Amino acid sequence: MCILLPRQVWAVSALEAAQFSPLTERITDHKDFRKLLRTRTNVLVIYTKTDKCGEAQLKLLSEVALAMKGLGTIAWVNCGDSDGRKLCKKMKVEPSSESTGVKMLHYKDGTFHIEYTRPVTFKSLVAFLMDPTGDPLWEENPEAKDITHIGTEEDLRQLLKKEERPIFIMFYAPWCPVCKQMQPVFQQAATNTRGTYVLAGMNVHPAEFDGLKQEYNIKAYPTFCYFEKGKFLYNYENYDATAKDIVDWMKSPLPPQPEVPEVPWPETDSAVHHLTNDTFDTFLDEHPFALVMFYAPWCGHCKKMKPEYDEAAKLLNKDNDSPGVLAAVDATVHRALGERYNIPGFPTLKYFENGEDKYTLADLRTKDEITEWLDNPQAPPPPEPSWEDKPSSVIHLRAENFHEALKKKKHTLVMFYAPWCPHSKEAIPHFTAAAEVLKEDRKVSFAAVDCTEGHNSDMCGQEGVEAYPTFNCYNYGKFAEKYSGERRVSGNWVQYLSCNGRIQERFIWQRHTMETGY
């Protein structure tokens, strides 16, 4: 049997519903069906038991077809008429076995991909067709039933205006690993406080929410904001929290506590020689073999290394035939020394022999590593080549040539990154692989910008980069959209840029429609 909505609600036939949008294609012939799959890469087909079944779904799908113009195709097969029955039999589809008399199947790149089993809502259908292999939306998770899912800025304003209970919002991006890690915890906290607090989630990664991100200072994902009577009060910054931690904090919310002031590295009763701008050269004259640690008091790696460095210095001081001495420089105070030796980050270890800067060492961190290396000082292995130095099909751009280079290609996906950023490092091999797949396509290119280099930082800010990595798509040098899909699967980028430019053309079409009205 098939389930129909009341006639007073949908007083149209299934055929009329399909014709609501000319973009919904009715298929009755097997040859036409095969041709459709040959010429379209992203097709969702709704099979109905009769022309009366699926009226509500067809009306909804007609709206989806309009929204997905140029990106996906909606087709309808009525298995109840003679031609449709033959086609359904040939395709081995039996919607009659479904309680609703409706079955939806997705076809990708000419072949069957998957049955659509996600919620039949506009938002879920569009999200699925935008990324058929991607994760479901957060609100589709049954365990997230107690989360208030916010879709638009207007929805957010209404919630803040009307809700009397305290509101705790997680602003997130669908691809963000930390967000995914926090979602189950946030869900459990919402269930535990149901009726007392409102815990809400909002995907603010799309460019349309840039103003909102600026308003609430959202510079990274996730960002947690706590409101009372519509007024923002505090952020929450415990990203290792349990559901109980969140609930306890909401019972007595406080702003993030300032970090404990850094305790200087004690220079008394320390086997390490602490040097300054004034004492540095004299010390090297008096000690022909010296290992110097350039550090910053706030640096986590430095803090972890200090006890090991102290222990190594004690061992060397007890040795009558010591191969060298250990010294340290706070480069945030004695900046002249940091600039003199081009210290790139903290901690940096430099080995001096007779006053000469001989080696820069990256891998000495423990007491044993330090003492063993000093017993037999050797040049470190050559550094791993940077991404830019490795051969690939990714174009590396700088502020000076950025805009001119983008004008040369119809579609360019740019990755704005920082070499030290773990998420950037994770995305680089997949981005590079996608560029390799499409290297022969003259219309598209993949480019990268190191936002930490030279004048690139200012340019990255102008391009809306608030976190690393950020992916922007450009059409002949003009910004089209931010890419917000999966970053760890190269195939997603390939699909994104290989659909004959449909994604960018959709945005150009939308922009033209808004500007001209037709």
C-alpha positions as MATLAB code, in Angstrom:
seq = 'MCILLPRQVWAVSALEAAQFSPLTERITDHKDFRKLLRTRTNVLVIYTKTDKCGEAQLKLLSEVALAMKGLGTIAWVNCGDSDGRKLCKKMKVEPSSESTGVKMLHYKDGTFHIEYTRPVTFKSLVAFLMDPTGDPLWEENPEAKDITHIGTEEDLRQLLKKEERPIFIMFYAPWCPVCKQMQPVFQQAATNTRGTYVLAGMNVHPAEFDGLKQEYNIKAYPTFCYFEKGKFLYNYENYDATAKDIVDWMKSPLPPQPEVPEVPWPETDSAVHHLTNDTFDTFLDEHPFALVMFYAPWCGHCKKMKPEYDEAAKLLNKDNDSPGVLAAVDATVHRALGERYNIPGFPTLKYFENGEDKYTLADLRTKDEITEWLDNPQAPPPPEPSWEDKPSSVIHLRAENFHEALKKKKHTLVMFYAPWCPHSKEAIPHFTAAAEVLKEDRKVSFAAVDCTEGHNSDMCGQEGVEAYPTFNCYNYGKFAEKYSGERRVSGNWVQYLSCNGRIQERFIWQRHTMETGY';
ca = [
       0.000    0.000    0.000;
       1.058    3.626   -0.281;
       0.442    6.342    2.265;
      -1.089    9.592    0.998;
      -1.250   12.910    2.743;
      -4.784   14.360    3.135;
      -6.224   15.595   -0.143;
      -6.943   19.024    1.333;
      -3.188   19.447    1.803;
      -1.964   18.144   -1.570;
      -4.803   18.494   -4.046;
      -2.558   17.703   -7.017;
      -1.760   14.482   -8.829;
       1.728   12.987   -8.777;
       2.187   13.984  -12.403;
       1.215   17.560  -11.618;
       3.624   17.521   -8.679;
       6.435   16.381  -10.943;
       5.577   19.144  -13.384;
       5.808   21.693  -10.583;
       9.428   22.042  -11.727;
      10.434   21.320  -15.340;
      13.736   20.126  -13.892;
      12.091   16.937  -12.568;
      12.350   14.422  -15.401;
       9.771   11.659  -15.900;
      11.328    8.507  -17.388;
       9.312    5.707  -18.991;
      11.742    4.101  -21.437;
      14.832    2.034  -20.605;
      16.899    3.650  -23.384;
      16.038    7.119  -22.090;
      16.986    5.968  -18.609;
      20.400    4.669  -19.745;
      20.994    7.893  -21.683;
      20.183    9.905  -18.569;
      22.761    7.958  -16.571;
      25.352    8.363  -19.342;
      24.967   12.128  -19.499;
      24.424   12.958  -15.810;
      26.784   12.145  -12.955;
      24.511   12.753   -9.971;
      20.964   11.364  -10.333;
      18.312   10.655   -7.680;
      15.413    8.569   -9.019;
      12.101    8.251   -7.190;
      10.179    5.082   -8.071;
       6.475    5.093   -7.122;
       4.004    2.190   -7.001;
       1.307    4.267   -8.718;
       0.840    7.831   -9.888;
      -0.942    8.524   -6.589;
       1.944    7.427   -4.386;
       4.679    9.826   -3.407;
       2.790   13.051   -4.108;
       4.354   14.830   -1.146;
       7.823   13.499   -1.967;
       7.506   14.535   -5.627;
       6.477   18.064   -4.718;
       9.415   18.319   -2.340;
      11.795   16.839   -4.923;
      10.674   19.394   -7.490;
      11.912   22.096   -5.105;
      15.156   20.169   -4.603;
      15.601   19.913   -8.393;
      15.329   23.682   -8.679;
      17.873   24.227   -5.909;
      20.250   21.675   -7.449;
      20.047   23.030  -11.001;
      23.295   22.164  -12.754;
      24.518   20.050   -9.846;
      22.141   17.116   -9.658;
      19.155   15.561  -11.433;
      15.814   14.384  -10.056;
      13.939   11.754  -12.110;
      10.590   10.009  -11.583;
       9.569    6.500  -12.662;
       5.922    5.471  -12.155;
       5.962    1.689  -11.808;
       2.151    1.621  -11.979;
       1.639    2.304  -15.695;
       2.531   -0.124  -18.466;
       5.743    1.546  -19.662;
       6.964    2.291  -16.162;
       6.188   -1.270  -15.062;
       8.488   -2.641  -17.760;
      11.243   -0.218  -16.796;
      10.951   -1.031  -13.078;
      11.058   -4.748  -13.874;
      14.156   -4.258  -16.023;
      15.815   -2.210  -13.242;
      14.679   -4.803  -10.644;
      12.984   -2.147   -8.520;
       9.792   -2.953   -6.597;
       8.422    0.075   -4.710;
       5.313   -2.022   -3.955;
       7.352   -3.764   -1.270;
       7.783   -0.429    0.498;
       5.109    0.572    3.014;
       4.917    4.006    1.394;
       4.932    2.694   -2.160;
       8.026    4.828   -2.801;
      11.696    3.990   -3.223;
      14.507    6.450   -3.933;
      17.772    5.264   -5.495;
      20.862    7.295   -6.268;
      23.033    6.790   -9.365;
      26.550    8.158   -9.505;
      28.738    8.350  -12.621;
      26.375    6.159  -14.615;
      25.902    3.304  -12.123;
      23.804    2.569   -9.062;
      25.358    4.066   -5.945;
      23.087    3.742   -2.927;
      19.470    3.699   -1.759;
      18.436    6.997   -0.181;
      17.409    6.229    3.414;
      18.054    9.603    5.031;
      15.193   11.885    6.144;
      13.005   13.088    3.258;
      13.490   16.786    3.970;
      14.650   19.585    1.702;
      17.803   20.184    3.714;
      18.818   16.514    3.884;
      18.120   15.881    0.200;
      20.136   18.905   -0.908;
      23.013   18.011    1.427;
      23.001   14.448    0.070;
      23.074   15.529   -3.578;
      25.797   18.089   -2.883;
      27.951   15.296   -1.428;
      26.464   11.806   -1.945;
      29.409   10.139   -0.202;
      29.571   12.606    2.676;
      28.477   12.241    6.280;
      24.808   12.774    7.184;
      23.842   16.095    8.720;
      24.146   16.338   12.474;
      20.393   16.765   12.864;
      19.854   13.416   11.104;
      21.488   11.594   14.021;
      18.704   10.152   16.246;
      20.936   10.655   19.289;
      20.933   14.404   18.575;
      17.159   14.686   19.089;
      17.611   16.968   22.109;
      19.837   19.407   20.202;
      18.101   22.465   18.719;
      19.467   22.632   15.176;
      19.670   26.186   13.819;
      19.594   26.572   10.046;
      19.532   30.302    9.356;
      20.558   33.558   10.972;
      16.860   34.441   11.293;
      16.269   31.187   13.212;
      19.104   32.128   15.566;
      17.716   35.633   16.166;
      14.240   34.233   16.891;
      15.620   31.664   19.340;
      17.614   34.291   21.240;
      14.623   36.649   21.309;
      11.930   34.225   22.452;
      13.678   31.582   24.573;
      13.569   32.201   28.326;
      15.940   29.382   29.265;
      19.735   29.745   29.081;
      21.051   28.843   25.615;
      24.373   27.140   24.912;
      25.316   27.076   21.211;
      27.985   25.073   19.432;
      29.004   26.908   16.248;
      30.675   24.304   14.044;
      31.770   23.189   10.575;
      30.687   19.750    9.263;
      34.248   18.744    8.302;
      35.874   19.826   11.587;
      37.415   16.808   13.432;
      37.158   18.445   16.866;
      33.494   19.268   16.185;
      32.775   15.633   15.336;
      34.578   14.584   18.501;
      32.536   17.009   20.630;
      29.107   16.290   19.122;
      28.336   13.078   21.105;
      29.372   14.808   24.344;
      27.226   17.842   23.506;
      24.282   15.569   22.633;
      24.503   13.773   25.974;
      24.673   17.108   27.827;
      21.539   18.245   25.953;
      19.684   15.097   26.994;
      20.831   15.437   30.605;
      19.595   19.047   30.817;
      16.438   18.744   28.694;
      13.809   21.202   29.864;
      16.279   23.312   31.846;
      18.689   24.524   29.163;
      18.657   24.791   25.375;
      21.708   23.278   23.702;
      21.866   24.206   20.037;
      24.093   23.529   17.057;
      24.668   25.730   14.017;
      26.873   25.126   10.988;
      28.348   28.567   10.347;
      31.065   27.543    7.893;
      29.246   28.794    4.743;
      30.244   32.293    3.632;
      26.694   33.573    4.223;
      27.445   33.506    7.963;
      30.630   35.607    7.798;
      28.858   38.526    9.509;
      27.654   36.250   12.289;
      31.170   34.879   12.789;
      32.490   38.394   13.128;
      29.718   39.325   15.581;
      30.495   36.426   17.920;
      34.252   36.335   17.251;
      34.129   32.840   15.751;
      37.677   32.295   14.499;
      37.935   28.527   14.906;
      35.657   25.494   15.057;
      33.989   24.637   17.288;
      33.201   27.874   19.153;
      30.865   27.563   22.157;
      28.760   30.566   23.211;
      26.552   30.820   26.308;
      23.502   33.164   26.326;
      21.032   34.261   28.964;
      17.873   36.179   27.993;
      19.249   36.580   24.486;
      22.485   38.176   25.619;
      25.862   36.606   24.953;
      27.802   36.146   28.189;
      30.684   33.679   27.926;
      32.652   31.340   25.716;
      33.406   27.770   26.780;
      36.871   26.472   25.883;
      37.213   22.984   27.361;
      37.545   20.812   24.242;
      38.292   17.685   26.284;
      35.087   18.053   28.298;
      32.707   15.260   29.239;
      28.936   15.720   29.239;
      29.131   16.121   33.029;
      31.770   18.858   32.670;
      29.455   20.820   30.373;
      26.433   20.365   32.635;
      28.410   21.393   35.739;
      29.742   24.488   33.963;
      26.270   25.588   32.849;
      25.016   25.375   36.432;
      27.564   28.047   37.368;
      28.926   29.552   34.139;
      32.114   31.562   34.281;
      34.273   33.129   31.581;
      37.390   31.198   30.503;
      40.023   31.578   33.176;
      43.175   33.447   32.178;
      46.210   31.296   31.762;
      48.466   30.999   34.782;
      51.347   33.472   34.383;
      54.466   31.838   33.075;
      57.036   30.986   35.717;
      60.489   32.004   34.517;
      63.046   29.240   34.099;
      64.994   29.493   37.396;
      68.500   30.725   36.692;
      69.772   29.984   40.190;
      70.582   26.439   41.234;
      70.424   25.436   37.575;
      73.127   23.572   35.681;
      71.985   25.369   32.513;
      73.748   28.663   31.731;
      71.148   31.371   31.072;
      72.442   33.884   28.549;
      71.485   37.429   27.600;
      72.218   39.796   24.726;
      75.188   41.114   26.735;
      76.701   37.816   27.956;
      76.188   35.620   24.895;
      79.407   36.299   22.931;
      81.631   36.229   26.015;
      80.161   32.890   27.041;
      80.901   31.350   23.622;
      84.482   32.649   23.787;
      84.943   30.860   27.125;
      83.196   27.626   26.126;
      84.375   26.192   22.782;
      81.600   23.533   22.670;
      78.129   24.749   23.617;
      74.591   23.648   22.894;
      72.154   26.574   23.200;
      68.383   26.258   23.523;
      66.416   29.257   22.229;
      62.984   29.119   23.887;
      59.806   31.020   24.763;
      58.287   30.770   28.269;
      54.798   30.093   26.852;
      55.918   27.354   24.463;
      54.430   23.966   25.435;
      57.251   21.965   23.808;
      59.789   24.112   25.652;
      58.085   23.474   29.002;
      58.140   19.760   28.346;
      61.808   19.834   27.394;
      63.132   21.993   30.259;
      63.406   19.197   32.893;
      65.219   16.947   30.412;
      67.570   19.786   29.480;
      68.281   20.506   33.158;
      69.063   16.835   33.847;
      71.358   16.612   30.841;
      73.229   19.741   32.025;
      73.746   18.206   35.486;
      75.225   15.061   33.972;
      77.575   17.060   31.748;
      78.736   19.241   34.651;
      79.688   16.135   36.686;
      81.765   14.798   33.805;
      85.396   15.938   34.088;
      85.805   15.273   30.358;
      82.518   16.889   29.422;
      82.055   17.233   25.623;
      80.268   20.543   26.064;
      77.968   22.762   28.117;
      74.283   23.567   27.880;
      72.932   27.118   27.737;
      69.542   28.729   27.178;
      68.221   32.030   25.804;
      64.715   33.414   26.341;
      64.241   34.701   22.795;
      61.103   36.627   23.754;
      63.220   38.828   26.043;
      66.555   38.804   24.251;
      65.092   39.341   20.810;
      68.302   40.587   19.253;
      69.783   37.092   19.582;
      66.669   35.489   18.105;
      66.847   37.822   15.101;
      70.610   37.405   14.781;
      70.308   33.632   14.392;
      66.963   33.617   12.497;
      65.195   31.486   15.087;
      62.114   30.083   13.245;
      60.253   28.604   16.220;
      60.583   27.210   19.730;
      62.468   25.403   20.991;
      65.413   25.721   18.577;
      68.712   24.070   19.488;
      71.964   25.399   18.040;
      75.412   23.888   18.475;
      78.330   26.327   18.605;
      81.956   25.267   18.101;
      84.597   27.898   18.862;
      81.964   30.596   18.578;
      80.750   29.376   15.165;
      77.088   28.515   14.594;
      77.731   25.020   13.262;
      74.495   22.989   13.472;
      70.782   23.588   14.037;
      69.166   20.534   15.607;
      65.512   19.583   15.586;
      65.291   16.107   17.073;
      67.077   16.394   20.432;
      64.423   16.422   23.140;
      65.385   14.009   25.926;
      68.308   13.865   28.353;
      69.763   10.760   26.684;
      69.429   12.139   23.152;
      71.209   15.354   24.151;
      74.143   13.714   25.970;
      74.629   11.005   23.332;
      74.698   13.563   20.524;
      77.241   15.761   22.339;
      79.543   12.739   22.718;
      79.672   12.521   18.933;
      78.449   15.773   17.315;
      77.364   15.224   13.722;
      75.468   17.230   11.168;
      71.701   16.526   11.345;
      70.001   14.914    8.347;
      68.776   17.374    5.718;
      65.343   18.815    6.560;
      62.248   17.368    4.951;
      61.493   19.434    1.812;
      58.586   21.819    2.151;
      55.363   21.242    0.243;
      56.399   23.921   -2.219;
      59.739   22.213   -2.857;
      58.136   18.859   -3.668;
      57.089   18.262   -7.289;
      53.310   18.303   -7.637;
      50.489   19.699   -9.748;
      49.603   22.262   -7.069;
      50.561   25.854   -7.943;
      52.107   27.724   -5.007;
      51.143   31.395   -5.012;
      52.223   34.519   -3.169;
      50.592   37.877   -2.594;
      52.518   39.369   -5.525;
      51.145   36.978   -8.160;
      47.945   35.669   -6.546;
      45.266   37.588   -8.468;
      47.017   37.482  -11.842;
      47.565   33.724  -11.603;
      43.901   33.030  -10.769;
      42.680   34.951  -13.829;
      44.300   32.379  -16.099;
      41.992   29.501  -15.131;
      38.226   29.178  -15.236;
      38.060   27.324  -11.919;
      40.743   27.363   -9.227;
      40.501   25.827   -5.768;
      42.932   27.530   -3.386;
      44.112   26.036   -0.093;
      45.196   28.699    2.407;
      47.349   26.966    5.010;
      50.033   27.202    7.697;
      52.926   24.695    7.572;
      52.734   24.102   11.330;
      48.963   23.466   11.387;
      48.080   19.757   11.975;
      44.844   20.044    9.967;
      46.787   21.568    7.061;
      49.342   18.771    7.198;
      46.539   16.211    7.163;
      44.848   17.768    4.119;
      47.979   18.346    1.986;
      48.446   14.799    0.588;
      44.769   14.522   -0.380;
      44.721   17.992   -1.966;
      47.906   17.130   -3.886;
      46.427   13.824   -5.080;
      43.289   15.573   -6.352;
      45.437   18.082   -8.264;
      47.306   15.209   -9.885;
      44.075   13.584  -11.096;
      42.903   16.797  -12.813;
      46.276   18.063  -14.041;
      45.301   17.554  -17.708;
      42.109   19.598  -17.397;
      42.892   23.016  -18.851;
      39.917   24.679  -17.181;
      40.774   23.876  -13.579;
      43.742   24.197  -11.249;
      44.679   23.650   -7.629;
      46.676   26.323   -5.827;
      48.091   26.851   -2.336;
      49.098   29.868   -0.274;
      51.319   29.685    2.822;
      49.679   32.373    4.965;
      52.703   32.556    7.294;
      55.100   33.687    4.577;
      55.992   37.299    3.793;
      53.092   39.522    2.743;
      50.779   36.526    2.341;
      49.339   37.027    5.821;
      47.624   40.316    4.911;
      46.315   38.853    1.673;
      44.921   35.790    3.467;
      43.009   38.109    5.790;
      41.583   39.956    2.790;
      40.441   36.625    1.325;
      38.470   35.794    4.477;
      40.866   33.260    5.961;
      40.053   32.853    9.664;
      41.374   29.332   10.271;
      43.748   26.856    8.654;
      43.222   25.348    6.248;
      40.617   27.406    4.369;
      39.554   26.450    0.835;
      38.223   29.121   -1.547;
      37.000   28.511   -5.069;
      37.581   31.210   -7.721;
      36.177   31.733  -11.221;
      38.684   33.549  -13.445;
      40.054   35.224  -10.332;
      36.702   36.157   -8.803;
      35.682   34.550   -5.521;
      32.856   32.004   -6.034;
      32.455   30.198   -2.710;
      34.144   28.545    0.252;
      34.555   24.790   -0.055;
      33.097   23.122    3.055;
      33.188   19.440    2.133;
      35.381   16.589    3.313;
      39.089   17.493    3.249;
      40.622   14.066    3.764;
      39.258   12.388    0.618;
      40.898   13.504   -2.632;
      37.952   12.188   -4.653;
      35.665   14.828   -3.149;
      37.818   17.613   -4.557;
      38.057   15.841   -7.898;
      34.279   15.520   -8.077;
      33.918   19.112   -6.920;
      36.012   20.569   -9.756;
      35.416   18.011  -12.505;
      31.666   18.452  -13.015;
      32.259   20.759  -16.008;
      32.338   23.739  -13.692;
      28.744   23.236  -12.598;
      29.334   24.351   -9.034;
      30.856   27.654  -10.005;
      28.362   28.181  -12.820;
      25.545   27.698  -10.311;
      26.908   30.506   -8.182;
      27.367   32.752  -11.211;
      23.779   31.969  -12.229;
      22.495   32.726   -8.734;
      24.415   35.986   -8.613;
      23.087   36.976  -12.048;
      19.533   36.186  -10.937;
      19.862   38.307   -7.801;
      21.357   41.234   -9.693;
      19.024   41.209  -12.716;
      15.870   39.572  -11.375;
      15.696   37.004  -14.176;
];
